[in-house]
Short mmCIF file of C-alpha atoms in Angstrom, two decimals:
data_model
loop_
_atom_site.label_atom_id
_atom_site.label_comp_id
_atom_site.label_asym_id
_atom_site.label_seq_id
_atom_site.Cartn_x
_atom_site.Cartn_y
_atom_site.Cartn_z
CA MET A 141 -8.47 5.09 -17.50
CA HIS A 142 -4.91 6.33 -17.50
CA ALA A 143 -2.66 7.24 -20.40
CA THR A 144 0.66 5.48 -20.31
CA HIS A 145 3.49 5.58 -22.77
CA ALA A 146 5.00 2.42 -24.13
CA ILE A 147 8.00 2.26 -26.39
CA THR A 148 7.64 -0.27 -29.15
CA LYS A 149 10.38 -0.68 -31.76
CA GLY A 150 11.75 2.77 -30.94
CA LYS A 151 8.41 4.54 -31.32
CA THR A 152 6.28 5.99 -28.57
CA ARG A 153 2.58 5.24 -28.57
CA THR A 154 -0.12 6.10 -26.07
CA GLU A 155 -2.19 3.32 -24.60
CA HIS A 156 -5.29 3.85 -22.50
CA HIS A 157 -5.95 1.15 -19.98
CA HIS A 158 -7.02 0.58 -16.42
CA LYS A 159 -4.11 0.20 -14.02
CA SER A 160 -4.52 -1.76 -10.84
CA ALA A 161 -2.12 -2.27 -7.95
CA ARG A 162 -1.02 -5.43 -9.73
CA ASP A 163 0.57 -3.28 -12.47
CA PHE A 164 2.63 -0.96 -10.30
CA SER A 165 5.44 -2.91 -8.73
CA GLU A 166 6.83 -6.21 -7.55
CA ALA A 167 7.12 -4.66 -4.07
CA PRO A 168 4.06 -5.12 -1.84
CA VAL A 169 1.58 -2.39 -2.82
CA LEU A 170 -1.85 -1.62 -1.40
CA LEU A 171 -4.35 0.88 -2.80
CA LEU A 172 -6.54 2.43 -0.13
CA ASP A 173 -9.53 4.72 -0.27
CA GLU A 174 -9.73 7.82 1.91
CA HIS A 175 -11.27 5.75 4.73
CA GLY A 176 -8.47 3.18 4.81
CA MET A 177 -10.36 0.44 3.00
CA ILE A 178 -8.24 -1.76 0.74
CA CYS A 179 -9.27 -1.25 -2.90
CA ASP A 180 -6.57 -3.38 -4.49
CA CYS A 181 -3.24 -5.07 -3.85
CA ASN A 182 -0.55 -6.81 -5.86
CA PRO A 183 1.03 -10.30 -5.66
CA GLY A 184 3.89 -8.92 -3.54
CA CYS A 185 1.34 -7.95 -0.90
CA GLU A 186 -0.33 -11.35 -1.10
CA ALA A 187 3.04 -13.06 -0.55
CA LEU A 188 4.11 -10.79 2.32
CA PHE A 189 0.89 -10.97 4.33
CA GLY A 190 -0.29 -14.46 3.32
CA TYR A 191 -3.75 -13.39 2.13
CA HIS A 192 -5.23 -13.71 -1.33
CA ARG A 193 -6.29 -10.43 -2.93
CA ARG A 194 -10.01 -11.23 -2.67
CA GLU A 195 -9.63 -11.69 1.12
CA LEU A 196 -8.22 -8.17 1.49
CA LEU A 197 -10.57 -6.18 -0.73
CA GLN A 198 -12.85 -3.85 1.25
CA ARG A 199 -11.10 -4.69 4.53
CA HIS A 200 -9.61 -1.90 6.65
CA ILE A 201 -5.84 -1.42 6.50
CA SER A 202 -5.65 -1.93 10.27
CA MET A 203 -6.13 -5.65 9.57
CA LEU A 204 -2.53 -5.64 8.27
CA LEU A 205 -1.14 -2.51 9.96
CA PRO A 206 -2.84 -2.21 13.38
CA GLN A 207 -1.22 1.13 14.21
CA LEU A 208 -3.31 2.74 11.46
CA ASP A 209 -6.60 1.78 13.15
CA ALA A 210 -7.46 5.22 14.53
CA THR A 211 -5.41 7.21 12.02
CA GLU A 212 -7.05 9.58 9.57
CA LEU A 213 -5.15 8.61 6.43
CA MET A 214 -6.10 11.53 4.18
CA ARG A 215 -7.03 15.16 4.71
CA ASP A 216 -8.27 17.36 1.87
CA GLY A 217 -7.10 14.86 -0.74
CA GLN A 218 -3.58 14.60 0.70
CA PRO A 219 -1.96 12.12 3.09
CA ASN A 220 -2.25 12.96 6.77
CA PRO A 221 0.80 15.21 7.46
CA ARG A 222 1.86 13.24 10.55
CA LEU A 223 1.61 9.92 8.71
CA ARG A 224 3.58 11.35 5.79
CA PHE A 225 6.26 12.58 8.24
CA LEU A 226 6.51 9.17 9.95
CA CYS A 227 6.92 7.50 6.58
CA ARG A 228 9.61 9.96 5.50
CA VAL A 229 11.71 9.41 8.63
CA SER A 230 11.44 5.61 8.28
CA HIS A 231 9.42 5.15 11.44
CA PRO A 232 8.84 1.39 11.77
CA PHE A 233 5.21 0.32 11.63
CA GLN A 234 3.95 -2.96 13.05
CA ALA A 235 2.53 -5.36 10.47
CA VAL A 236 0.60 -8.57 11.05
CA SER A 237 0.54 -11.48 8.62
CA ARG A 238 -2.17 -14.10 8.22
CA ASP A 239 -0.32 -16.52 10.51
CA ASP A 240 -0.31 -13.83 13.25
CA GLY A 241 3.40 -13.24 12.76
CA THR A 242 4.33 -9.63 13.44
CA PHE A 243 7.13 -7.71 11.81
CA ALA A 244 8.26 -4.14 11.37
CA CYS A 245 8.00 -2.37 8.06
CA ASP A 246 8.65 0.98 6.46
CA LEU A 247 5.79 2.55 4.55
CA PHE A 248 6.00 4.73 1.47
CA LEU A 249 2.87 6.54 0.40
CA ASN A 250 1.59 8.56 -2.50
CA VAL A 251 -1.74 9.89 -3.62
CA ILE A 252 -2.77 8.59 -7.02
CA ASN A 253 -5.87 9.00 -9.13
CA TRP A 254 -7.37 5.54 -9.37
CA GLU A 255 -10.76 4.93 -10.95
CA GLY A 256 -11.47 8.66 -10.95
CA ARG A 257 -10.81 9.34 -7.28
CA ASP A 258 -7.86 10.13 -5.05
CA SER A 259 -6.50 6.96 -3.48
CA LEU A 260 -3.51 6.23 -1.31
CA SER A 261 -0.83 3.99 -2.77
CA LEU A 262 0.98 2.34 0.12
CA ILE A 263 4.23 0.46 -0.54
CA VAL A 264 5.18 -1.86 2.32
CA HIS A 265 8.88 -2.54 2.83
CA PRO A 266 9.50 -5.18 5.53
CA ILE A 267 12.46 -4.66 7.82
CA LEU A 268 13.85 -8.15 7.38
CA SER A 269 15.66 -8.36 10.72
CA THR A 270 12.27 -8.26 12.47
CA MET A 271 10.35 -10.76 10.33
CA HIS A 272 8.33 -13.11 12.54
CA HIS A 273 9.42 -11.38 15.75
CA GLU A 274 7.27 -9.28 18.04
CA VAL A 275 7.48 -5.54 17.35
CA ALA A 276 6.59 -3.03 20.03
CA ALA A 277 3.75 -0.72 19.05
CA ALA A 278 4.86 2.83 18.34
#
């Protein structure tokens, strides 16, 4: 349960509710556990990768982002420093959609508390000039 503030008729009130990845953004968002398993995703992610949410839950992130297969995503409750660096310098990551199309994307990551544990929020930003073209692995 998270406290969020909503403004209604000029007044602030606190609402307690469960947020999922579906509430965060229109951009493709994945929530991952510390082992890289997909805990949730939003409609933007479903549209980008071509999978329904239920098909992605409890699957490893390498299904969508193969370069993260052997990557330790979190260390001591924080994102892997090298992964965080690569995201900050806009290193392109290879992504694979359901139809086996590959494209490059930028990743933006944050640690959030979701359902009482530290999870990785991963925003996927496709590099449109590479959509449906082969991307060399980094």
